[in-house]
Amino acid sequence: MDLFHTMCWANNNGRYTEWHSAYPPLSFLLLGLIKWLFLGNSQFQDAYSLRDAAINIQIFWVILYLTIPVIILREKIWNDFTGKQKILIYISIVLSTPMLFALERGNLIIITLLFLTLALSNTGTIRAIAIAILINIKPYFIVLVLQYFFKRQWQNGLKCILTSGGIFVITGLLLDSNFLLSISNLFLYAGSSSLHSLREVMSMPSSVSAYSYILNSITFQNKFNNSHLLDFTTLAMIIEISKYFLILTSLAILFLRHKI
């Protein structure tokens, strides 16, 4: 799903205007490069025809999946672990549910593990660049910038933000003049109430917001309209307020105690 659909749109100028993608430009450039390396300038009608012609890319992706944990475990942060412990950790990684889910979808999160390891293994400029690249592949990695502010490392935090913005602008100009739409598309996707069915929402990775989403849905409220025990909209609001209260409280504590 994530690999071939996104790869198919990597060379389509409607990626942000028609497909309304929230993927940053760097993601499309990476997938476009992989497609070009294995399939040259071949054009495909849709993602399914691309998938059918790209068995070599599928094999490459599996090899990547099996190889990246090996590279990660060779980093210095794992030096205190024995060879047997590393083997067990490797097996745990490649057979874990999140990783298998990422492999099944062909998600770029697999590649980000390399840069996440660089960020954890280094300090200063290298860490800032690694985090900036992570943000430009998966925007939610922006939470890693918070650690600079928790530790009062304002200069490094600013360096990370500027580097991330620079990568975004440069890759965007190289890819598509409409690249700024990826930001509005991201908020459009997050706020949409019609993209997924209730079953799909509940099957996604755990999030307390899924419950408020369900409680706010007209489908759910109509099905249980005979119940007068609870006001579902009010209950959903309580869940959301509690969620943001806990998040903000946690961030405030981390900032005040600067322990992260």
PDB file of C-alpha atoms in Angstrom:
ATOM      1  CA  MET A   1       0.000   0.000   0.000  1.00  0.00           C
ATOM      2  CA  ASP A   2       2.507   2.641   1.134  1.00  0.00           C
ATOM      3  CA  LEU A   3       5.345   1.585  -1.155  1.00  0.00           C
ATOM      4  CA  PHE A   4       3.761   1.193  -4.586  1.00  0.00           C
ATOM      5  CA  HIS A   5       0.973   3.754  -4.307  1.00  0.00           C
ATOM      6  CA  THR A   6       3.444   6.416  -3.204  1.00  0.00           C
ATOM      7  CA  MET A   7       6.078   5.290  -5.714  1.00  0.00           C
ATOM      8  CA  CYS A   8       3.502   5.480  -8.496  1.00  0.00           C
ATOM      9  CA  TRP A   9       2.763   9.115  -7.616  1.00  0.00           C
ATOM     10  CA  ALA A  10       6.460   9.979  -7.259  1.00  0.00           C
ATOM     11  CA  ASN A  11       6.589  10.950 -10.949  1.00  0.00           C
ATOM     12  CA  ASN A  12       3.075  12.373 -11.122  1.00  0.00           C
ATOM     13  CA  ASN A  13       2.704  16.147 -10.790  1.00  0.00           C
ATOM     14  CA  GLY A  14      -0.727  15.704  -9.218  1.00  0.00           C
ATOM     15  CA  ARG A  15       0.710  14.164  -6.078  1.00  0.00           C
ATOM     16  CA  TYR A  16      -0.290  17.146  -3.932  1.00  0.00           C
ATOM     17  CA  THR A  17      -3.165  18.602  -5.954  1.00  0.00           C
ATOM     18  CA  GLU A  18      -5.024  15.435  -7.022  1.00  0.00           C
ATOM     19  CA  TRP A  19      -3.871  12.724  -4.607  1.00  0.00           C
ATOM     20  CA  HIS A  20      -3.694  15.271  -1.752  1.00  0.00           C
ATOM     21  CA  SER A  21      -0.623  13.561  -0.360  1.00  0.00           C
ATOM     22  CA  ALA A  22       0.840  14.551   2.997  1.00  0.00           C
ATOM     23  CA  TYR A  23       4.178  12.881   2.239  1.00  0.00           C
ATOM     24  CA  PRO A  24       7.098  15.357   2.327  1.00  0.00           C
ATOM     25  CA  PRO A  25       9.008  15.861  -0.953  1.00  0.00           C
ATOM     26  CA  LEU A  26      12.006  13.843   0.281  1.00  0.00           C
ATOM     27  CA  SER A  27       9.841  10.720   0.534  1.00  0.00           C
ATOM     28  CA  PHE A  28       8.833  10.988  -3.123  1.00  0.00           C
ATOM     29  CA  LEU A  29      12.423  11.664  -4.189  1.00  0.00           C
ATOM     30  CA  LEU A  30      13.660   8.550  -2.351  1.00  0.00           C
ATOM     31  CA  LEU A  31      10.960   6.325  -3.818  1.00  0.00           C
ATOM     32  CA  GLY A  32      11.422   7.864  -7.262  1.00  0.00           C
ATOM     33  CA  LEU A  33      15.139   7.078  -7.057  1.00  0.00           C
ATOM     34  CA  ILE A  34      14.446   3.443  -6.094  1.00  0.00           C
ATOM     35  CA  LYS A  35      11.965   3.104  -8.980  1.00  0.00           C
ATOM     36  CA  TRP A  36      14.467   4.587 -11.433  1.00  0.00           C
ATOM     37  CA  LEU A  37      17.302   2.322 -10.242  1.00  0.00           C
ATOM     38  CA  PHE A  38      15.240  -0.833 -10.760  1.00  0.00           C
ATOM     39  CA  LEU A  39      12.822   0.079 -13.555  1.00  0.00           C
ATOM     40  CA  GLY A  40      14.426   3.010 -15.336  1.00  0.00           C
ATOM     41  CA  ASN A  41      11.993   5.484 -16.912  1.00  0.00           C
ATOM     42  CA  SER A  42       9.178   2.954 -17.318  1.00  0.00           C
ATOM     43  CA  GLN A  43       5.691   4.394 -16.876  1.00  0.00           C
ATOM     44  CA  PHE A  44       2.777   2.563 -15.272  1.00  0.00           C
ATOM     45  CA  GLN A  45      -0.953   3.138 -15.351  1.00  0.00           C
ATOM     46  CA  ASP A  46      -1.451   2.594 -11.624  1.00  0.00           C
ATOM     47  CA  ALA A  47       0.185   1.227  -8.491  1.00  0.00           C
ATOM     48  CA  TYR A  48      -1.028  -2.313  -9.183  1.00  0.00           C
ATOM     49  CA  SER A  49       0.648  -2.544 -12.584  1.00  0.00           C
ATOM     50  CA  LEU A  50       3.787  -1.069 -10.997  1.00  0.00           C
ATOM     51  CA  ARG A  51       3.700  -3.721  -8.275  1.00  0.00           C
ATOM     52  CA  ASP A  52       3.266  -6.521 -10.829  1.00  0.00           C
ATOM     53  CA  ALA A  53       6.361  -5.353 -12.723  1.00  0.00           C
ATOM     54  CA  ALA A  54       8.474  -4.674  -9.652  1.00  0.00           C
ATOM     55  CA  ILE A  55       9.277  -8.061  -8.125  1.00  0.00           C
ATOM     56  CA  ASN A  56      12.911  -6.913  -7.926  1.00  0.00           C
ATOM     57  CA  ILE A  57      11.859  -3.937  -5.792  1.00  0.00           C
ATOM     58  CA  GLN A  58       9.903  -6.248  -3.501  1.00  0.00           C
ATOM     59  CA  ILE A  59      12.965  -8.469  -3.068  1.00  0.00           C
ATOM     60  CA  PHE A  60      15.116  -5.378  -2.445  1.00  0.00           C
ATOM     61  CA  TRP A  61      12.661  -4.166   0.198  1.00  0.00           C
ATOM     62  CA  VAL A  62      12.777  -7.485   2.053  1.00  0.00           C
ATOM     63  CA  ILE A  63      16.597  -7.466   1.942  1.00  0.00           C
ATOM     64  CA  LEU A  64      16.540  -3.900   3.249  1.00  0.00           C
ATOM     65  CA  TYR A  65      14.176  -4.987   6.012  1.00  0.00           C
ATOM     66  CA  LEU A  66      16.518  -7.791   7.095  1.00  0.00           C
ATOM     67  CA  THR A  67      19.734  -5.766   6.701  1.00  0.00           C
ATOM     68  CA  ILE A  68      18.920  -2.483   8.436  1.00  0.00           C
ATOM     69  CA  PRO A  69      18.632  -4.040  11.944  1.00  0.00           C
ATOM     70  CA  VAL A  70      22.104  -5.552  11.426  1.00  0.00           C
ATOM     71  CA  ILE A  71      23.526  -2.105  10.622  1.00  0.00           C
ATOM     72  CA  ILE A  72      21.745  -0.614  13.620  1.00  0.00           C
ATOM     73  CA  LEU A  73      23.107  -3.228  16.030  1.00  0.00           C
ATOM     74  CA  ARG A  74      26.680  -2.430  14.932  1.00  0.00           C
ATOM     75  CA  GLU A  75      26.384   1.136  16.263  1.00  0.00           C
ATOM     76  CA  LYS A  76      28.288   2.084  19.401  1.00  0.00           C
ATOM     77  CA  ILE A  77      25.144   2.381  21.533  1.00  0.00           C
ATOM     78  CA  TRP A  78      24.929  -1.431  21.400  1.00  0.00           C
ATOM     79  CA  ASN A  79      28.579  -2.071  22.355  1.00  0.00           C
ATOM     80  CA  ASP A  80      27.676  -3.245  25.868  1.00  0.00           C
ATOM     81  CA  PHE A  81      25.594  -6.117  24.487  1.00  0.00           C
ATOM     82  CA  THR A  82      27.083  -9.542  23.748  1.00  0.00           C
ATOM     83  CA  GLY A  83      26.850 -11.250  20.377  1.00  0.00           C
ATOM     84  CA  LYS A  84      24.134 -13.622  21.624  1.00  0.00           C
ATOM     85  CA  GLN A  85      22.124 -10.733  23.029  1.00  0.00           C
ATOM     86  CA  LYS A  86      22.361  -8.893  19.707  1.00  0.00           C
ATOM     87  CA  ILE A  87      21.126 -11.978  17.857  1.00  0.00           C
ATOM     88  CA  LEU A  88      18.107 -12.191  20.170  1.00  0.00           C
ATOM     89  CA  ILE A  89      17.438  -8.471  19.747  1.00  0.00           C
ATOM     90  CA  TYR A  90      17.699  -8.837  15.959  1.00  0.00           C
ATOM     91  CA  ILE A  91      15.184 -11.690  15.953  1.00  0.00           C
ATOM     92  CA  SER A  92      12.878  -9.637  18.186  1.00  0.00           C
ATOM     93  CA  ILE A  93      13.078  -6.694  15.790  1.00  0.00           C
ATOM     94  CA  VAL A  94      12.408  -8.509  12.513  1.00  0.00           C
ATOM     95  CA  LEU A  95       9.581 -10.604  14.000  1.00  0.00           C
ATOM     96  CA  SER A  96       7.922  -7.783  15.952  1.00  0.00           C
ATOM     97  CA  THR A  97       4.383  -6.820  14.997  1.00  0.00           C
ATOM     98  CA  PRO A  98       5.167  -3.138  14.199  1.00  0.00           C
ATOM     99  CA  MET A  99       8.043  -4.099  11.899  1.00  0.00           C
ATOM    100  CA  LEU A 100       6.070  -6.837  10.128  1.00  0.00           C
ATOM    101  CA  PHE A 101       3.213  -4.362   9.674  1.00  0.00           C
ATOM    102  CA  ALA A 102       5.667  -1.856   8.171  1.00  0.00           C
ATOM    103  CA  LEU A 103       7.036  -4.547   5.833  1.00  0.00           C
ATOM    104  CA  GLU A 104       3.555  -5.608   4.728  1.00  0.00           C
ATOM    105  CA  ARG A 105       2.710  -2.025   3.780  1.00  0.00           C
ATOM    106  CA  GLY A 106       6.177  -1.188   2.437  1.00  0.00           C
ATOM    107  CA  ASN A 107       6.335   1.806   4.773  1.00  0.00           C
ATOM    108  CA  LEU A 108       9.298   4.175   4.706  1.00  0.00           C
ATOM    109  CA  ILE A 109       9.519   3.901   8.489  1.00  0.00           C
ATOM    110  CA  ILE A 110      11.912   0.998   7.800  1.00  0.00           C
ATOM    111  CA  ILE A 111      14.458   3.397   6.265  1.00  0.00           C
ATOM    112  CA  THR A 112      14.048   5.958   9.040  1.00  0.00           C
ATOM    113  CA  LEU A 113      15.487   3.488  11.553  1.00  0.00           C
ATOM    114  CA  LEU A 114      18.955   4.210  10.133  1.00  0.00           C
ATOM    115  CA  PHE A 115      18.641   7.940  10.753  1.00  0.00           C
ATOM    116  CA  LEU A 116      17.016   7.397  14.136  1.00  0.00           C
ATOM    117  CA  THR A 117      20.050   5.354  15.160  1.00  0.00           C
ATOM    118  CA  LEU A 118      22.346   8.148  13.943  1.00  0.00           C
ATOM    119  CA  ALA A 119      20.379  10.632  16.024  1.00  0.00           C
ATOM    120  CA  LEU A 120      20.638   8.476  19.144  1.00  0.00           C
ATOM    121  CA  SER A 121      24.309   7.631  18.624  1.00  0.00           C
ATOM    122  CA  ASN A 122      25.614  11.151  18.015  1.00  0.00           C
ATOM    123  CA  THR A 123      25.399  14.698  19.284  1.00  0.00           C
ATOM    124  CA  GLY A 124      25.671  18.172  17.832  1.00  0.00           C
ATOM    125  CA  THR A 125      25.449  18.706  14.080  1.00  0.00           C
ATOM    126  CA  ILE A 126      25.175  15.023  13.105  1.00  0.00           C
ATOM    127  CA  ARG A 127      22.216  14.514  15.426  1.00  0.00           C
ATOM    128  CA  ALA A 128      20.529  17.700  14.166  1.00  0.00           C
ATOM    129  CA  ILE A 129      20.929  16.614  10.514  1.00  0.00           C
ATOM    130  CA  ALA A 130      19.668  13.100  11.264  1.00  0.00           C
ATOM    131  CA  ILE A 131      16.557  14.446  12.979  1.00  0.00           C
ATOM    132  CA  ALA A 132      15.994  16.926  10.139  1.00  0.00           C
ATOM    133  CA  ILE A 133      16.060  14.072   7.611  1.00  0.00           C
ATOM    134  CA  LEU A 134      13.677  12.042   9.786  1.00  0.00           C
ATOM    135  CA  ILE A 135      11.200  14.928   9.844  1.00  0.00           C
ATOM    136  CA  ASN A 136      11.389  15.174   6.061  1.00  0.00           C
ATOM    137  CA  ILE A 137      10.530  11.502   5.681  1.00  0.00           C
ATOM    138  CA  LYS A 138       7.967  11.187   8.474  1.00  0.00           C
ATOM    139  CA  PRO A 139       6.800  14.580   9.839  1.00  0.00           C
ATOM    140  CA  TYR A 140       5.785  13.199  13.239  1.00  0.00           C
ATOM    141  CA  PHE A 141       9.494  12.842  14.092  1.00  0.00           C
ATOM    142  CA  ILE A 142       9.337  16.571  14.828  1.00  0.00           C
ATOM    143  CA  VAL A 143       8.684  15.517  18.440  1.00  0.00           C
ATOM    144  CA  LEU A 144      12.425  14.748  18.648  1.00  0.00           C
ATOM    145  CA  VAL A 145      13.122  18.482  18.431  1.00  0.00           C
ATOM    146  CA  LEU A 146      11.535  18.855  21.871  1.00  0.00           C
ATOM    147  CA  GLN A 147      14.546  17.195  23.529  1.00  0.00           C
ATOM    148  CA  TYR A 148      16.670  20.220  22.628  1.00  0.00           C
ATOM    149  CA  PHE A 149      14.296  22.560  24.405  1.00  0.00           C
ATOM    150  CA  PHE A 150      13.933  20.270  27.411  1.00  0.00           C
ATOM    151  CA  LYS A 151      17.715  20.381  27.781  1.00  0.00           C
ATOM    152  CA  ARG A 152      17.889  24.138  27.084  1.00  0.00           C
ATOM    153  CA  GLN A 153      20.009  23.466  23.992  1.00  0.00           C
ATOM    154  CA  TRP A 154      18.457  26.373  22.111  1.00  0.00           C
ATOM    155  CA  GLN A 155      21.202  26.683  19.492  1.00  0.00           C
ATOM    156  CA  ASN A 156      21.060  22.995  18.537  1.00  0.00           C
ATOM    157  CA  GLY A 157      17.274  23.119  18.484  1.00  0.00           C
ATOM    158  CA  LEU A 158      17.303  26.104  16.139  1.00  0.00           C
ATOM    159  CA  LYS A 159      19.935  24.391  13.977  1.00  0.00           C
ATOM    160  CA  CYS A 160      17.711  21.312  13.701  1.00  0.00           C
ATOM    161  CA  ILE A 161      14.630  23.351  12.781  1.00  0.00           C
ATOM    162  CA  LEU A 162      16.497  25.415  10.157  1.00  0.00           C
ATOM    163  CA  THR A 163      18.118  22.306   8.672  1.00  0.00           C
ATOM    164  CA  SER A 164      14.767  20.559   8.493  1.00  0.00           C
ATOM    165  CA  GLY A 165      13.168  23.587   6.845  1.00  0.00           C
ATOM    166  CA  GLY A 166      16.061  23.883   4.414  1.00  0.00           C
ATOM    167  CA  ILE A 167      15.775  20.235   3.363  1.00  0.00           C
ATOM    168  CA  PHE A 168      12.012  20.647   2.954  1.00  0.00           C
ATOM    169  CA  VAL A 169      12.322  23.714   0.728  1.00  0.00           C
ATOM    170  CA  ILE A 170      15.211  22.392  -1.407  1.00  0.00           C
ATOM    171  CA  THR A 171      13.647  18.953  -1.993  1.00  0.00           C
ATOM    172  CA  GLY A 172      10.281  20.603  -2.583  1.00  0.00           C
ATOM    173  CA  LEU A 173      11.660  22.888  -5.273  1.00  0.00           C
ATOM    174  CA  LEU A 174      13.371  19.913  -6.896  1.00  0.00           C
ATOM    175  CA  LEU A 175      10.177  17.852  -6.845  1.00  0.00           C
ATOM    176  CA  ASP A 176       7.062  19.952  -7.265  1.00  0.00           C
ATOM    177  CA  SER A 177       6.122  23.638  -7.190  1.00  0.00           C
ATOM    178  CA  ASN A 178       3.052  22.666  -5.154  1.00  0.00           C
ATOM    179  CA  PHE A 179       5.101  21.079  -2.359  1.00  0.00           C
ATOM    180  CA  LEU A 180       3.759  23.495   0.278  1.00  0.00           C
ATOM    181  CA  LEU A 181       0.357  21.824  -0.127  1.00  0.00           C
ATOM    182  CA  SER A 182       1.792  18.818   1.728  1.00  0.00           C
ATOM    183  CA  ILE A 183       1.415  20.828   4.951  1.00  0.00           C
ATOM    184  CA  SER A 184      -2.261  21.680   4.411  1.00  0.00           C
ATOM    185  CA  ASN A 185      -2.908  18.136   3.173  1.00  0.00           C
ATOM    186  CA  LEU A 186      -1.451  16.822   6.428  1.00  0.00           C
ATOM    187  CA  PHE A 187      -3.953  18.810   8.477  1.00  0.00           C
ATOM    188  CA  LEU A 188      -6.738  17.874   6.044  1.00  0.00           C
ATOM    189  CA  TYR A 189      -5.945  14.196   6.542  1.00  0.00           C
ATOM    190  CA  ALA A 190      -5.760  14.526  10.324  1.00  0.00           C
ATOM    191  CA  GLY A 191      -9.080  16.349  10.530  1.00  0.00           C
ATOM    192  CA  SER A 192     -11.016  14.252   8.035  1.00  0.00           C
ATOM    193  CA  SER A 193     -14.035  12.345   9.320  1.00  0.00           C
ATOM    194  CA  SER A 194     -14.747  10.394   6.139  1.00  0.00           C
ATOM    195  CA  LEU A 195     -11.456   8.795   5.070  1.00  0.00           C
ATOM    196  CA  HIS A 196     -11.812   5.685   7.214  1.00  0.00           C
ATOM    197  CA  SER A 197     -14.635   3.491   8.429  1.00  0.00           C
ATOM    198  CA  LEU A 198     -15.157   2.998  12.162  1.00  0.00           C
ATOM    199  CA  ARG A 199     -13.750  -0.525  11.867  1.00  0.00           C
ATOM    200  CA  GLU A 200     -10.597   0.813  10.199  1.00  0.00           C
ATOM    201  CA  VAL A 201     -10.132   3.486  12.870  1.00  0.00           C
ATOM    202  CA  MET A 202     -10.327   0.927  15.676  1.00  0.00           C
ATOM    203  CA  SER A 203      -7.886  -1.379  13.881  1.00  0.00           C
ATOM    204  CA  MET A 204      -5.195   1.302  13.639  1.00  0.00           C
ATOM    205  CA  PRO A 205      -2.291   1.506  16.092  1.00  0.00           C
ATOM    206  CA  SER A 206      -3.602   2.306  19.555  1.00  0.00           C
ATOM    207  CA  SER A 207      -4.678   5.879  20.120  1.00  0.00           C
ATOM    208  CA  VAL A 208      -7.070   7.292  22.668  1.00  0.00           C
ATOM    209  CA  SER A 209      -8.271   9.649  19.932  1.00  0.00           C
ATOM    210  CA  ALA A 210      -9.780   6.647  18.143  1.00  0.00           C
ATOM    211  CA  TYR A 211     -12.356   6.378  20.913  1.00  0.00           C
ATOM    212  CA  SER A 212     -13.366  10.033  20.738  1.00  0.00           C
ATOM    213  CA  TYR A 213     -13.544   9.666  16.931  1.00  0.00           C
ATOM    214  CA  ILE A 214     -15.951   6.741  17.296  1.00  0.00           C
ATOM    215  CA  LEU A 215     -18.068   8.475  19.928  1.00  0.00           C
ATOM    216  CA  ASN A 216     -18.382  11.586  17.741  1.00  0.00           C
ATOM    217  CA  SER A 217     -19.396   9.660  14.627  1.00  0.00           C
ATOM    218  CA  ILE A 218     -23.005   9.932  13.464  1.00  0.00           C
ATOM    219  CA  THR A 219     -23.027   6.217  12.593  1.00  0.00           C
ATOM    220  CA  PHE A 220     -22.184   5.202  16.143  1.00  0.00           C
ATOM    221  CA  GLN A 221     -24.568   7.699  17.733  1.00  0.00           C
ATOM    222  CA  ASN A 222     -27.464   6.629  15.503  1.00  0.00           C
ATOM    223  CA  LYS A 223     -26.885   2.970  16.314  1.00  0.00           C
ATOM    224  CA  PHE A 224     -27.098   3.619  20.043  1.00  0.00           C
ATOM    225  CA  ASN A 225     -29.637   6.419  19.968  1.00  0.00           C
ATOM    226  CA  ASN A 226     -31.843   4.621  22.489  1.00  0.00           C
ATOM    227  CA  SER A 227     -29.254   4.939  25.210  1.00  0.00           C
ATOM    228  CA  HIS A 228     -29.761   7.896  27.535  1.00  0.00           C
ATOM    229  CA  LEU A 229     -27.047   6.965  29.984  1.00  0.00           C
ATOM    230  CA  LEU A 230     -24.336   9.001  28.316  1.00  0.00           C
ATOM    231  CA  ASP A 231     -24.007  11.931  25.968  1.00  0.00           C
ATOM    232  CA  PHE A 232     -21.458  10.517  23.513  1.00  0.00           C
ATOM    233  CA  THR A 233     -20.336  13.927  22.261  1.00  0.00           C
ATOM    234  CA  THR A 234     -19.657  15.093  25.802  1.00  0.00           C
ATOM    235  CA  LEU A 235     -17.770  11.889  26.588  1.00  0.00           C
ATOM    236  CA  ALA A 236     -15.640  12.364  23.460  1.00  0.00           C
ATOM    237  CA  MET A 237     -14.876  15.934  24.548  1.00  0.00           C
ATOM    238  CA  ILE A 238     -13.825  14.697  28.002  1.00  0.00           C
ATOM    239  CA  ILE A 239     -11.450  12.185  26.370  1.00  0.00           C
ATOM    240  CA  GLU A 240      -9.882  14.871  24.154  1.00  0.00           C
ATOM    241  CA  ILE A 241      -9.521  17.404  26.981  1.00  0.00           C
ATOM    242  CA  SER A 242      -7.966  14.745  29.232  1.00  0.00           C
ATOM    243  CA  LYS A 243      -5.580  13.729  26.464  1.00  0.00           C
ATOM    244  CA  TYR A 244      -4.308  17.239  25.832  1.00  0.00           C
ATOM    245  CA  PHE A 245      -4.133  17.987  29.544  1.00  0.00           C
ATOM    246  CA  LEU A 246      -1.899  14.951  30.115  1.00  0.00           C
ATOM    247  CA  ILE A 247       0.275  15.784  27.099  1.00  0.00           C
ATOM    248  CA  LEU A 248       0.773  19.410  28.119  1.00  0.00           C
ATOM    249  CA  THR A 249       1.366  18.453  31.755  1.00  0.00           C
ATOM    250  CA  SER A 250       3.981  15.882  30.734  1.00  0.00           C
ATOM    251  CA  LEU A 251       5.743  18.373  28.472  1.00  0.00           C
ATOM    252  CA  ALA A 252       5.735  21.004  31.213  1.00  0.00           C
ATOM    253  CA  ILE A 253       7.229  18.547  33.720  1.00  0.00           C
ATOM    254  CA  LEU A 254       9.924  17.478  31.256  1.00  0.00           C
ATOM    255  CA  PHE A 255      10.797  21.075  30.505  1.00  0.00           C
ATOM    256  CA  LEU A 256      10.947  22.088  34.161  1.00  0.00           C
ATOM    257  CA  ARG A 257      12.918  19.028  35.257  1.00  0.00           C
ATOM    258  CA  HIS A 258      14.916  18.821  31.943  1.00  0.00           C
ATOM    259  CA  LYS A 259      15.333  15.067  32.317  1.00  0.00           C
ATOM    260  CA  ILE A 260      15.059  13.253  29.003  1.00  0.00           C
TER     261      ILE A 260
END
